[in-house]
Structure formats: C-alpha cells, structure tokens
Amino acid sequence: MYRKSYIDIYLKNGFEFDEAKNEVDFALDTLFNFTYKDYMLDKQLENWQISKLIKVITERVTTRRPIQQIIGQAYFYGHKFFVNEYTLVPRPETELLVSASLELIKNIPTPKVLDIGTGTGCIPLTIAMENQTAYIASVDISPEAIETAKKNALFHNVLTNVKFFNSDLFENVQDKYNLIVSNPPYIPPQEKENLQIEVRDFDPPTALFTKDEAGVEFYKKIILKAKDYLLENGYIAFELGINQANLVKEMLEMNNYADINIIKDYNSIERIITARTNC
Ligand SMILES: C[S@@+](CC[C@H](N)C(=O)[O-])C[C@H]1O[C@@H](n2cnc3c(N)ncnc32)[C@H](O)[C@@H]1O
C-alpha cells in the first residue's frame, strides 16, 4: 500500500486532507522511523508494518482518540515526549510559553524555575535542554503525570537539573525561584460540550477544566501565593485561554506586578502573559 492509501482512510471518515497527511507522516515517523526521503520515494512497508499502521489509523478514525495517545508519543519543541491518557498532549502554543520563559531567564547565571502543572514535563524538560544552567522544580497534582514526566526526563537524559514531585499547586513547594511558569487548566466547565471530541473525551479532565465560569481560578490562586515563592525581581509566565488576557492582567496589576507583557499566538490570540514582581 502506498502512503496515499492510508490518507484515503482518513478522508473516507471525514477528516481534512492536511490533518490526514500530517498524521500519516507522524505515524510513519514515530512507528517506523521514516525519513523525508522515505516519504518522497513512497518507500514500501513490510506486512507487519502495514497491519500495525492500519490498526492505529482505524482506532484513530473510529474513536477520535488523538493519534499521539494511540502511539504514545508527541513532538514538542522538536523533541519527542511520551504521552498517555493521564497527560495533556503538548500543544504548539505552549512552545511560545517555553520561548518566553527562556527569554526571561537568559541573563540569570543559574536560574531557578518552578513549573506548576507539568503534565508530560514538556515545559521543564525543554527549558533544561535549551538552558543547561537552569534548575527546575516541577509539580503536578496527578501522580501518573509525574511518573510520565520522570520517564521523559530519563529518555532525554535530563535527570540532574529537573526534579518532579506531587503537589496541589504550592502545597509541597518550599524553595524560592526566579521564574514560576504554568500552563494550568483554563477551560470553563460550561465549554465542555463545544470542545473537539479529541480533547473532550480523551485529554484528562484535571488538565483541562476549572470550576469557575471564567476559567481563571488557577491564575488567581497562583498569583495570590506566587510572591512567597519568588526571589527578588522574580517572573511569572502563564499560558492563557481565549479572552482571558485582560482578566489575568488585572489580577497581576492588583497584585503589584510590573513589566506585564502579552504575546499572541499563530492565530493572533493573546496566549502568553509574563510579568515581574515589583520588588
Ligand atoms: C493544561 S495541563 C498542562 C500540562 C503541561 N504543562 C503542558 O503544557 O502540556 C495542566 C496540568 O495541571 C495539572 N493540575 C491540575 N490541577 C492541579 C493542581 N491543583 N496542582 C498541580 N497541578 C495541577 C494537571 O494534572 C495537568 O497536568
């Protein structure tokens, strides 16, 4: 079977061409290490590979489970991460949060970073791979997410500079940091029915939903306590949901933060907010 035949399975099940093509290429890469040249020359698969690929694609198109969860891997900032039903599939928007964080700490000789709600560990591990002087503590309320993040740390051989532990926000955090970064849950509960099936039925609910109708309860809780955990002139960096930038900006202003900066994503949505403690 040629690559086009696998794309056709998606198309027959109502998927768009671009998504179909990207997912077939992703599957060929992650399952069988296909290279760009292999795609271009339409390299043929062995029988066991055909069976495996058809099984994966059939599960994808019939259940709508994200292909990254079916295969168990995702790409983030050019690196591979293990994912599963306990971890959010890392999103391209979150790469902007990592870039903003790296920028904030670039002139600090040995920056200390706290990541709240680590999931796969994609944020702290990428920061550690890009800035070898950084020390990062990462927390999550989900023990399964922490186990997955540790597996990713082992895979990337980033074990000395990143520590993972269970904590409900700051509950088990003791130290002080130059930067607190977080991509917290930010989807209001009433939005659940409007979500894509892939997100609504397969991303872990603790990674997605807040209890309040504006989706900002985690920002509020983190901002209220952050100063107890930030070093002098420490920074805060959040990923934001749609239409949350102004609310979070107001919270930061009310809590006397300075240098507030909002960054838009690829769709011109205000997606990242950063600020500095004013002391
Ligand atoms: C939107 S996901 C982000 C995951 C990952 N950082 C990423 O960007 O892909 C939010 C994460 O926060 C975690 N979380 C939810 N409530 C929490 C809490 N009270 N304390 C710590 N982590 C929490 C979830 O388990 C989930 O892993």
PDB file of C-alpha atoms in Angstrom, residues 6-250:
ATOM      1  CA  TYR A   6      -3.581   5.474   4.343  1.00  0.00           C
ATOM      2  CA  ILE A   7      -4.523   9.115   3.789  1.00  0.00           C
ATOM      3  CA  ASP A   8      -7.637   7.870   1.972  1.00  0.00           C
ATOM      4  CA  ILE A   9      -8.794   6.002   5.094  1.00  0.00           C
ATOM      5  CA  TYR A  10      -8.871   9.346   6.915  1.00  0.00           C
ATOM      6  CA  LEU A  11     -10.607  11.153   4.045  1.00  0.00           C
ATOM      7  CA  LYS A  12     -13.338   8.493   3.828  1.00  0.00           C
ATOM      8  CA  ASN A  13     -14.010   9.126   7.521  1.00  0.00           C
ATOM      9  CA  GLY A  14     -14.497  12.866   7.134  1.00  0.00           C
ATOM     10  CA  PHE A  15     -11.014  14.164   8.029  1.00  0.00           C
ATOM     11  CA  GLU A  16      -9.419  17.091   6.131  1.00  0.00           C
ATOM     12  CA  PHE A  17      -6.516  16.296   3.791  1.00  0.00           C
ATOM     13  CA  ASP A  18      -3.872  18.302   5.709  1.00  0.00           C
ATOM     14  CA  GLU A  19      -4.692  16.628   9.024  1.00  0.00           C
ATOM     15  CA  ALA A  20      -4.762  13.203   7.351  1.00  0.00           C
ATOM     16  CA  LYS A  21      -1.408  13.697   5.650  1.00  0.00           C
ATOM     17  CA  ASN A  22       0.251  15.091   8.781  1.00  0.00           C
ATOM     18  CA  GLU A  23      -0.993  12.177  10.883  1.00  0.00           C
ATOM     19  CA  VAL A  24       0.097   9.503   8.390  1.00  0.00           C
ATOM     20  CA  ASP A  25       3.561  11.105   8.229  1.00  0.00           C
ATOM     21  CA  PHE A  26       3.645  11.348  12.047  1.00  0.00           C
ATOM     22  CA  ALA A  27       2.722   7.651  12.349  1.00  0.00           C
ATOM     23  CA  LEU A  28       5.325   6.572   9.781  1.00  0.00           C
ATOM     24  CA  ASP A  29       7.964   8.608  11.594  1.00  0.00           C
ATOM     25  CA  THR A  30       7.182   7.566  15.170  1.00  0.00           C
ATOM     26  CA  LEU A  31       6.350   3.917  14.443  1.00  0.00           C
ATOM     27  CA  PHE A  32       8.927   3.098  11.767  1.00  0.00           C
ATOM     28  CA  ASN A  33      11.471   5.965  11.788  1.00  0.00           C
ATOM     29  CA  PHE A  34      10.546   7.071   8.289  1.00  0.00           C
ATOM     30  CA  THR A  35      12.684   9.911   6.911  1.00  0.00           C
ATOM     31  CA  TYR A  36      11.711  12.694   4.500  1.00  0.00           C
ATOM     32  CA  LYS A  37      13.420  10.725   1.708  1.00  0.00           C
ATOM     33  CA  ASP A  38      11.362   7.641   2.570  1.00  0.00           C
ATOM     34  CA  TYR A  39       8.139   9.670   2.201  1.00  0.00           C
ATOM     35  CA  MET A  40       9.228  11.216  -1.055  1.00  0.00           C
ATOM     36  CA  LEU A  41      10.196   7.877  -2.594  1.00  0.00           C
ATOM     37  CA  ASP A  42       6.990   6.313  -1.214  1.00  0.00           C
ATOM     38  CA  LYS A  43       9.057   3.574   0.462  1.00  0.00           C
ATOM     39  CA  GLN A  44       7.032   0.364   0.793  1.00  0.00           C
ATOM     40  CA  LEU A  45       6.151  -1.069   4.191  1.00  0.00           C
ATOM     41  CA  GLU A  46       6.588  -4.665   5.279  1.00  0.00           C
ATOM     42  CA  ASN A  47       3.410  -6.669   6.017  1.00  0.00           C
ATOM     43  CA  TRP A  48       3.698  -6.329   9.809  1.00  0.00           C
ATOM     44  CA  GLN A  49       4.132  -2.573   9.398  1.00  0.00           C
ATOM     45  CA  ILE A  50       1.035  -2.350   7.187  1.00  0.00           C
ATOM     46  CA  SER A  51      -1.026  -4.235   9.802  1.00  0.00           C
ATOM     47  CA  LYS A  52       0.259  -2.020  12.607  1.00  0.00           C
ATOM     48  CA  LEU A  53      -0.398   1.206  10.710  1.00  0.00           C
ATOM     49  CA  ILE A  54      -3.908   0.165   9.686  1.00  0.00           C
ATOM     50  CA  LYS A  55      -4.689  -0.778  13.296  1.00  0.00           C
ATOM     51  CA  VAL A  56      -3.542   2.642  14.532  1.00  0.00           C
ATOM     52  CA  ILE A  57      -5.409   4.573  11.825  1.00  0.00           C
ATOM     53  CA  THR A  58      -8.585   2.532  12.320  1.00  0.00           C
ATOM     54  CA  GLU A  59      -8.586   3.283  16.049  1.00  0.00           C
ATOM     55  CA  ARG A  60      -7.945   6.950  15.288  1.00  0.00           C
ATOM     56  CA  VAL A  61     -10.779   7.395  12.781  1.00  0.00           C
ATOM     57  CA  THR A  62     -13.350   5.273  14.614  1.00  0.00           C
ATOM     58  CA  THR A  63     -12.801   6.533  18.194  1.00  0.00           C
ATOM     59  CA  ARG A  64     -11.293  10.013  17.509  1.00  0.00           C
ATOM     60  CA  ARG A  65      -8.623   9.298  20.154  1.00  0.00           C
ATOM     61  CA  PRO A  66      -5.649  11.609  19.359  1.00  0.00           C
ATOM     62  CA  ILE A  67      -3.010   9.786  17.333  1.00  0.00           C
ATOM     63  CA  GLN A  68      -0.354  10.865  19.843  1.00  0.00           C
ATOM     64  CA  GLN A  69      -2.210   8.973  22.603  1.00  0.00           C
ATOM     65  CA  ILE A  70      -2.671   5.876  20.412  1.00  0.00           C
ATOM     66  CA  ILE A  71       1.028   5.769  19.534  1.00  0.00           C
ATOM     67  CA  GLY A  72       2.105   7.092  22.943  1.00  0.00           C
ATOM     68  CA  GLN A  73       4.373   9.859  21.654  1.00  0.00           C
ATOM     69  CA  ALA A  74       4.173  13.534  20.699  1.00  0.00           C
ATOM     70  CA  TYR A  75       6.584  16.175  19.421  1.00  0.00           C
ATOM     71  CA  PHE A  76       7.181  19.383  21.366  1.00  0.00           C
ATOM     72  CA  TYR A  77       9.833  21.989  20.512  1.00  0.00           C
ATOM     73  CA  GLY A  78      11.393  19.419  18.187  1.00  0.00           C
ATOM     74  CA  HIS A  79      11.735  16.801  20.935  1.00  0.00           C
ATOM     75  CA  LYS A  80       9.835  13.536  21.426  1.00  0.00           C
ATOM     76  CA  PHE A  81       7.739  13.077  24.577  1.00  0.00           C
ATOM     77  CA  PHE A  82       5.869  10.051  25.876  1.00  0.00           C
ATOM     78  CA  VAL A  83       2.173  10.792  26.384  1.00  0.00           C
ATOM     79  CA  ASN A  84      -0.752   8.768  27.716  1.00  0.00           C
ATOM     80  CA  GLU A  85      -4.312   9.145  28.989  1.00  0.00           C
ATOM     81  CA  TYR A  86      -3.059  10.887  32.154  1.00  0.00           C
ATOM     82  CA  THR A  87      -1.195  13.676  30.357  1.00  0.00           C
ATOM     83  CA  LEU A  88      -2.280  16.501  28.081  1.00  0.00           C
ATOM     84  CA  VAL A  89      -0.899  16.115  24.544  1.00  0.00           C
ATOM     85  CA  PRO A  90       1.558  19.070  24.378  1.00  0.00           C
ATOM     86  CA  ARG A  91       0.292  21.872  22.117  1.00  0.00           C
ATOM     87  CA  PRO A  92       2.276  24.102  19.733  1.00  0.00           C
ATOM     88  CA  GLU A  93       1.009  27.208  21.616  1.00  0.00           C
ATOM     89  CA  THR A  94       2.861  26.008  24.718  1.00  0.00           C
ATOM     90  CA  GLU A  95       6.131  26.220  22.773  1.00  0.00           C
ATOM     91  CA  LEU A  96       5.599  30.001  22.920  1.00  0.00           C
ATOM     92  CA  LEU A  97       5.429  29.776  26.723  1.00  0.00           C
ATOM     93  CA  VAL A  98       8.768  27.952  26.712  1.00  0.00           C
ATOM     94  CA  SER A  99      10.337  30.552  24.384  1.00  0.00           C
ATOM     95  CA  ALA A 100       9.061  33.392  26.594  1.00  0.00           C
ATOM     96  CA  SER A 101      10.383  31.635  29.720  1.00  0.00           C
ATOM     97  CA  LEU A 102      13.812  31.095  28.155  1.00  0.00           C
ATOM     98  CA  GLU A 103      13.942  34.785  27.257  1.00  0.00           C
ATOM     99  CA  LEU A 104      13.055  35.838  30.828  1.00  0.00           C
ATOM    100  CA  ILE A 105      15.837  33.755  32.403  1.00  0.00           C
ATOM    101  CA  LYS A 106      18.522  34.142  29.753  1.00  0.00           C
ATOM    102  CA  ASN A 107      20.597  36.692  31.727  1.00  0.00           C
ATOM    103  CA  ILE A 108      20.307  34.947  35.097  1.00  0.00           C
ATOM    104  CA  PRO A 109      23.511  32.899  35.706  1.00  0.00           C
ATOM    105  CA  THR A 110      21.888  29.811  37.325  1.00  0.00           C
ATOM    106  CA  PRO A 111      18.145  30.398  37.090  1.00  0.00           C
ATOM    107  CA  LYS A 112      15.728  28.536  39.345  1.00  0.00           C
ATOM    108  CA  VAL A 113      12.354  27.763  37.790  1.00  0.00           C
ATOM    109  CA  LEU A 114       9.133  26.299  39.192  1.00  0.00           C
ATOM    110  CA  ASP A 115       6.701  24.674  36.711  1.00  0.00           C
ATOM    111  CA  ILE A 116       3.159  24.213  38.059  1.00  0.00           C
ATOM    112  CA  GLY A 117       1.026  21.537  36.339  1.00  0.00           C
ATOM    113  CA  THR A 118       3.795  19.758  34.482  1.00  0.00           C
ATOM    114  CA  GLY A 119       1.880  17.001  32.609  1.00  0.00           C
ATOM    115  CA  THR A 120       4.399  15.265  30.337  1.00  0.00           C
ATOM    116  CA  GLY A 121       7.135  17.533  31.683  1.00  0.00           C
ATOM    117  CA  CYS A 122       7.398  19.168  28.264  1.00  0.00           C
ATOM    118  CA  ILE A 123       7.948  22.678  29.697  1.00  0.00           C
ATOM    119  CA  PRO A 124      10.671  21.981  32.311  1.00  0.00           C
ATOM    120  CA  LEU A 125      12.480  19.388  30.196  1.00  0.00           C
ATOM    121  CA  THR A 126      12.603  21.692  27.175  1.00  0.00           C
ATOM    122  CA  ILE A 127      13.820  24.589  29.328  1.00  0.00           C
ATOM    123  CA  ALA A 128      16.505  22.293  30.756  1.00  0.00           C
ATOM    124  CA  MET A 129      17.570  21.117  27.290  1.00  0.00           C
ATOM    125  CA  GLU A 130      17.759  24.691  25.979  1.00  0.00           C
ATOM    126  CA  ASN A 131      19.385  26.271  29.058  1.00  0.00           C
ATOM    127  CA  GLN A 132      21.801  23.884  30.717  1.00  0.00           C
ATOM    128  CA  THR A 133      22.396  26.179  33.708  1.00  0.00           C
ATOM    129  CA  ALA A 134      18.730  26.142  34.759  1.00  0.00           C
ATOM    130  CA  TYR A 135      17.466  24.180  37.757  1.00  0.00           C
ATOM    131  CA  ILE A 136      13.762  23.360  37.531  1.00  0.00           C
ATOM    132  CA  ALA A 137      11.267  22.012  40.063  1.00  0.00           C
ATOM    133  CA  SER A 138       8.061  20.660  38.517  1.00  0.00           C
ATOM    134  CA  VAL A 139       4.827  19.771  40.256  1.00  0.00           C
ATOM    135  CA  ASP A 140       1.546  18.160  39.307  1.00  0.00           C
ATOM    136  CA  ILE A 141      -1.487  17.024  41.267  1.00  0.00           C
ATOM    137  CA  SER A 142      -1.590  13.807  39.198  1.00  0.00           C
ATOM    138  CA  PRO A 143       0.850  11.056  40.336  1.00  0.00           C
ATOM    139  CA  GLU A 144       0.500   9.401  36.906  1.00  0.00           C
ATOM    140  CA  ALA A 145       1.547  12.620  35.171  1.00  0.00           C
ATOM    141  CA  ILE A 146       4.584  12.857  37.461  1.00  0.00           C
ATOM    142  CA  GLU A 147       5.560   9.266  36.543  1.00  0.00           C
ATOM    143  CA  THR A 148       5.236  10.093  32.834  1.00  0.00           C
ATOM    144  CA  ALA A 149       7.303  13.270  33.237  1.00  0.00           C
ATOM    145  CA  LYS A 150      10.039  11.263  35.010  1.00  0.00           C
ATOM    146  CA  LYS A 151      10.046   8.756  32.140  1.00  0.00           C
ATOM    147  CA  ASN A 152      10.509  11.657  29.719  1.00  0.00           C
ATOM    148  CA  ALA A 153      13.350  13.048  31.854  1.00  0.00           C
ATOM    149  CA  LEU A 154      15.074   9.656  31.705  1.00  0.00           C
ATOM    150  CA  PHE A 155      14.544   9.439  27.923  1.00  0.00           C
ATOM    151  CA  HIS A 156      16.113  12.873  27.412  1.00  0.00           C
ATOM    152  CA  ASN A 157      18.808  12.240  29.998  1.00  0.00           C
ATOM    153  CA  VAL A 158      17.836  15.394  31.904  1.00  0.00           C
ATOM    154  CA  LEU A 159      17.874  13.975  35.390  1.00  0.00           C
ATOM    155  CA  THR A 160      20.132  16.223  37.406  1.00  0.00           C
ATOM    156  CA  ASN A 161      18.619  19.636  36.697  1.00  0.00           C
ATOM    157  CA  VAL A 162      14.903  18.791  36.828  1.00  0.00           C
ATOM    158  CA  LYS A 163      13.017  17.430  39.841  1.00  0.00           C
ATOM    159  CA  PHE A 164       9.393  16.263  39.753  1.00  0.00           C
ATOM    160  CA  PHE A 165       7.056  15.900  42.703  1.00  0.00           C
ATOM    161  CA  ASN A 166       3.377  15.689  43.531  1.00  0.00           C
ATOM    162  CA  SER A 167       1.812  18.863  44.827  1.00  0.00           C
ATOM    163  CA  ASP A 168      -1.543  20.601  44.764  1.00  0.00           C
ATOM    164  CA  LEU A 169      -0.217  23.926  43.452  1.00  0.00           C
ATOM    165  CA  PHE A 170       2.281  25.189  46.108  1.00  0.00           C
ATOM    166  CA  GLU A 171       1.323  22.668  48.801  1.00  0.00           C
ATOM    167  CA  ASN A 172       4.666  20.778  48.782  1.00  0.00           C
ATOM    168  CA  VAL A 173       6.835  23.594  47.379  1.00  0.00           C
ATOM    169  CA  GLN A 174       9.387  25.026  49.778  1.00  0.00           C
ATOM    170  CA  ASP A 175      12.048  26.888  47.840  1.00  0.00           C
ATOM    171  CA  LYS A 176      12.071  30.288  46.070  1.00  0.00           C
ATOM    172  CA  TYR A 177      12.506  30.737  42.305  1.00  0.00           C
ATOM    173  CA  ASN A 178      13.460  33.273  39.640  1.00  0.00           C
ATOM    174  CA  LEU A 179      10.527  32.205  37.483  1.00  0.00           C
ATOM    175  CA  ILE A 180       7.185  30.498  38.066  1.00  0.00           C
ATOM    176  CA  VAL A 181       5.818  29.113  34.799  1.00  0.00           C
ATOM    177  CA  SER A 182       2.460  27.428  34.337  1.00  0.00           C
ATOM    178  CA  ASN A 183       0.092  26.201  31.675  1.00  0.00           C
ATOM    179  CA  PRO A 184      -2.745  25.498  34.101  1.00  0.00           C
ATOM    180  CA  PRO A 185      -6.232  24.149  33.368  1.00  0.00           C
ATOM    181  CA  TYR A 186      -8.174  27.094  31.902  1.00  0.00           C
ATOM    182  CA  ILE A 187     -11.323  25.784  30.229  1.00  0.00           C
ATOM    183  CA  PRO A 188     -14.561  26.800  31.978  1.00  0.00           C
ATOM    184  CA  PRO A 189     -16.859  23.816  32.703  1.00  0.00           C
ATOM    185  CA  GLN A 190     -19.694  25.192  30.526  1.00  0.00           C
ATOM    186  CA  GLU A 191     -17.408  24.988  27.438  1.00  0.00           C
ATOM    187  CA  LYS A 192     -17.086  21.204  27.663  1.00  0.00           C
ATOM    188  CA  GLU A 193     -19.728  20.403  25.053  1.00  0.00           C
ATOM    189  CA  ASN A 194     -18.140  22.782  22.496  1.00  0.00           C
ATOM    190  CA  LEU A 195     -14.753  21.078  22.586  1.00  0.00           C
ATOM    191  CA  GLN A 196     -13.403  18.805  19.839  1.00  0.00           C
ATOM    192  CA  ILE A 197     -14.106  15.118  20.634  1.00  0.00           C
ATOM    193  CA  GLU A 198     -10.331  14.518  20.731  1.00  0.00           C
ATOM    194  CA  VAL A 199      -9.992  16.969  23.608  1.00  0.00           C
ATOM    195  CA  ARG A 200     -13.341  16.495  25.378  1.00  0.00           C
ATOM    196  CA  ASP A 201     -13.238  12.696  25.556  1.00  0.00           C
ATOM    197  CA  PHE A 202      -9.524  11.933  25.674  1.00  0.00           C
ATOM    198  CA  ASP A 203      -7.454  14.662  27.363  1.00  0.00           C
ATOM    199  CA  PRO A 204      -7.552  14.180  31.161  1.00  0.00           C
ATOM    200  CA  PRO A 205     -10.279  16.394  32.709  1.00  0.00           C
ATOM    201  CA  THR A 206      -7.923  17.546  35.514  1.00  0.00           C
ATOM    202  CA  ALA A 207      -5.676  19.005  32.821  1.00  0.00           C
ATOM    203  CA  LEU A 208      -8.481  20.954  31.156  1.00  0.00           C
ATOM    204  CA  PHE A 209     -11.210  22.258  33.384  1.00  0.00           C
ATOM    205  CA  THR A 210     -11.601  24.885  36.063  1.00  0.00           C
ATOM    206  CA  LYS A 211     -14.571  25.191  38.384  1.00  0.00           C
ATOM    207  CA  ASP A 212     -15.235  28.884  37.741  1.00  0.00           C
ATOM    208  CA  GLU A 213     -17.101  30.213  34.711  1.00  0.00           C
ATOM    209  CA  ALA A 214     -14.267  32.488  33.545  1.00  0.00           C
ATOM    210  CA  GLY A 215     -11.663  29.698  33.628  1.00  0.00           C
ATOM    211  CA  VAL A 216      -9.254  31.804  35.684  1.00  0.00           C
ATOM    212  CA  GLU A 217      -9.263  30.170  39.131  1.00  0.00           C
ATOM    213  CA  PHE A 218      -5.752  28.714  38.744  1.00  0.00           C
ATOM    214  CA  TYR A 219      -4.229  32.044  37.675  1.00  0.00           C
ATOM    215  CA  LYS A 220      -5.853  33.687  40.680  1.00  0.00           C
ATOM    216  CA  LYS A 221      -4.616  31.051  43.132  1.00  0.00           C
ATOM    217  CA  ILE A 222      -1.082  31.089  41.706  1.00  0.00           C
ATOM    218  CA  ILE A 223      -0.827  34.906  41.586  1.00  0.00           C
ATOM    219  CA  LEU A 224      -2.055  35.267  45.175  1.00  0.00           C
ATOM    220  CA  LYS A 225       0.669  32.970  46.529  1.00  0.00           C
ATOM    221  CA  ALA A 226       3.457  33.413  43.974  1.00  0.00           C
ATOM    222  CA  LYS A 227       5.316  36.184  45.804  1.00  0.00           C
ATOM    223  CA  ASP A 228       6.028  33.815  48.715  1.00  0.00           C
ATOM    224  CA  TYR A 229       7.880  31.581  46.234  1.00  0.00           C
ATOM    225  CA  LEU A 230       9.598  34.161  44.040  1.00  0.00           C
ATOM    226  CA  LEU A 231      13.086  35.583  44.524  1.00  0.00           C
ATOM    227  CA  GLU A 232      13.635  39.335  44.202  1.00  0.00           C
ATOM    228  CA  ASN A 233      12.606  40.572  40.729  1.00  0.00           C
ATOM    229  CA  GLY A 234      11.179  37.135  40.005  1.00  0.00           C
ATOM    230  CA  TYR A 235       8.999  36.448  36.990  1.00  0.00           C
ATOM    231  CA  ILE A 236       5.700  34.775  36.327  1.00  0.00           C
ATOM    232  CA  ALA A 237       4.731  33.295  32.922  1.00  0.00           C
ATOM    233  CA  PHE A 238       1.343  31.779  32.046  1.00  0.00           C
ATOM    234  CA  GLU A 239      -0.322  30.262  29.016  1.00  0.00           C
ATOM    235  CA  LEU A 240      -3.829  31.750  28.645  1.00  0.00           C
ATOM    236  CA  GLY A 241      -7.161  30.574  27.286  1.00  0.00           C
ATOM    237  CA  ILE A 242      -9.118  32.657  24.783  1.00  0.00           C
ATOM    238  CA  ASN A 243     -10.266  36.061  26.132  1.00  0.00           C
ATOM    239  CA  GLN A 244      -8.524  35.633  29.476  1.00  0.00           C
ATOM    240  CA  ALA A 245      -5.622  38.064  28.939  1.00  0.00           C
ATOM    241  CA  ASN A 246      -7.354  41.157  30.350  1.00  0.00           C
ATOM    242  CA  LEU A 247      -8.675  39.385  33.440  1.00  0.00           C
ATOM    243  CA  VAL A 248      -5.253  37.924  34.255  1.00  0.00           C
ATOM    244  CA  LYS A 249      -3.550  41.253  33.516  1.00  0.00           C
ATOM    245  CA  GLU A 250      -5.883  42.957  36.030  1.00  0.00           C
TER     246      GLU A 250
END
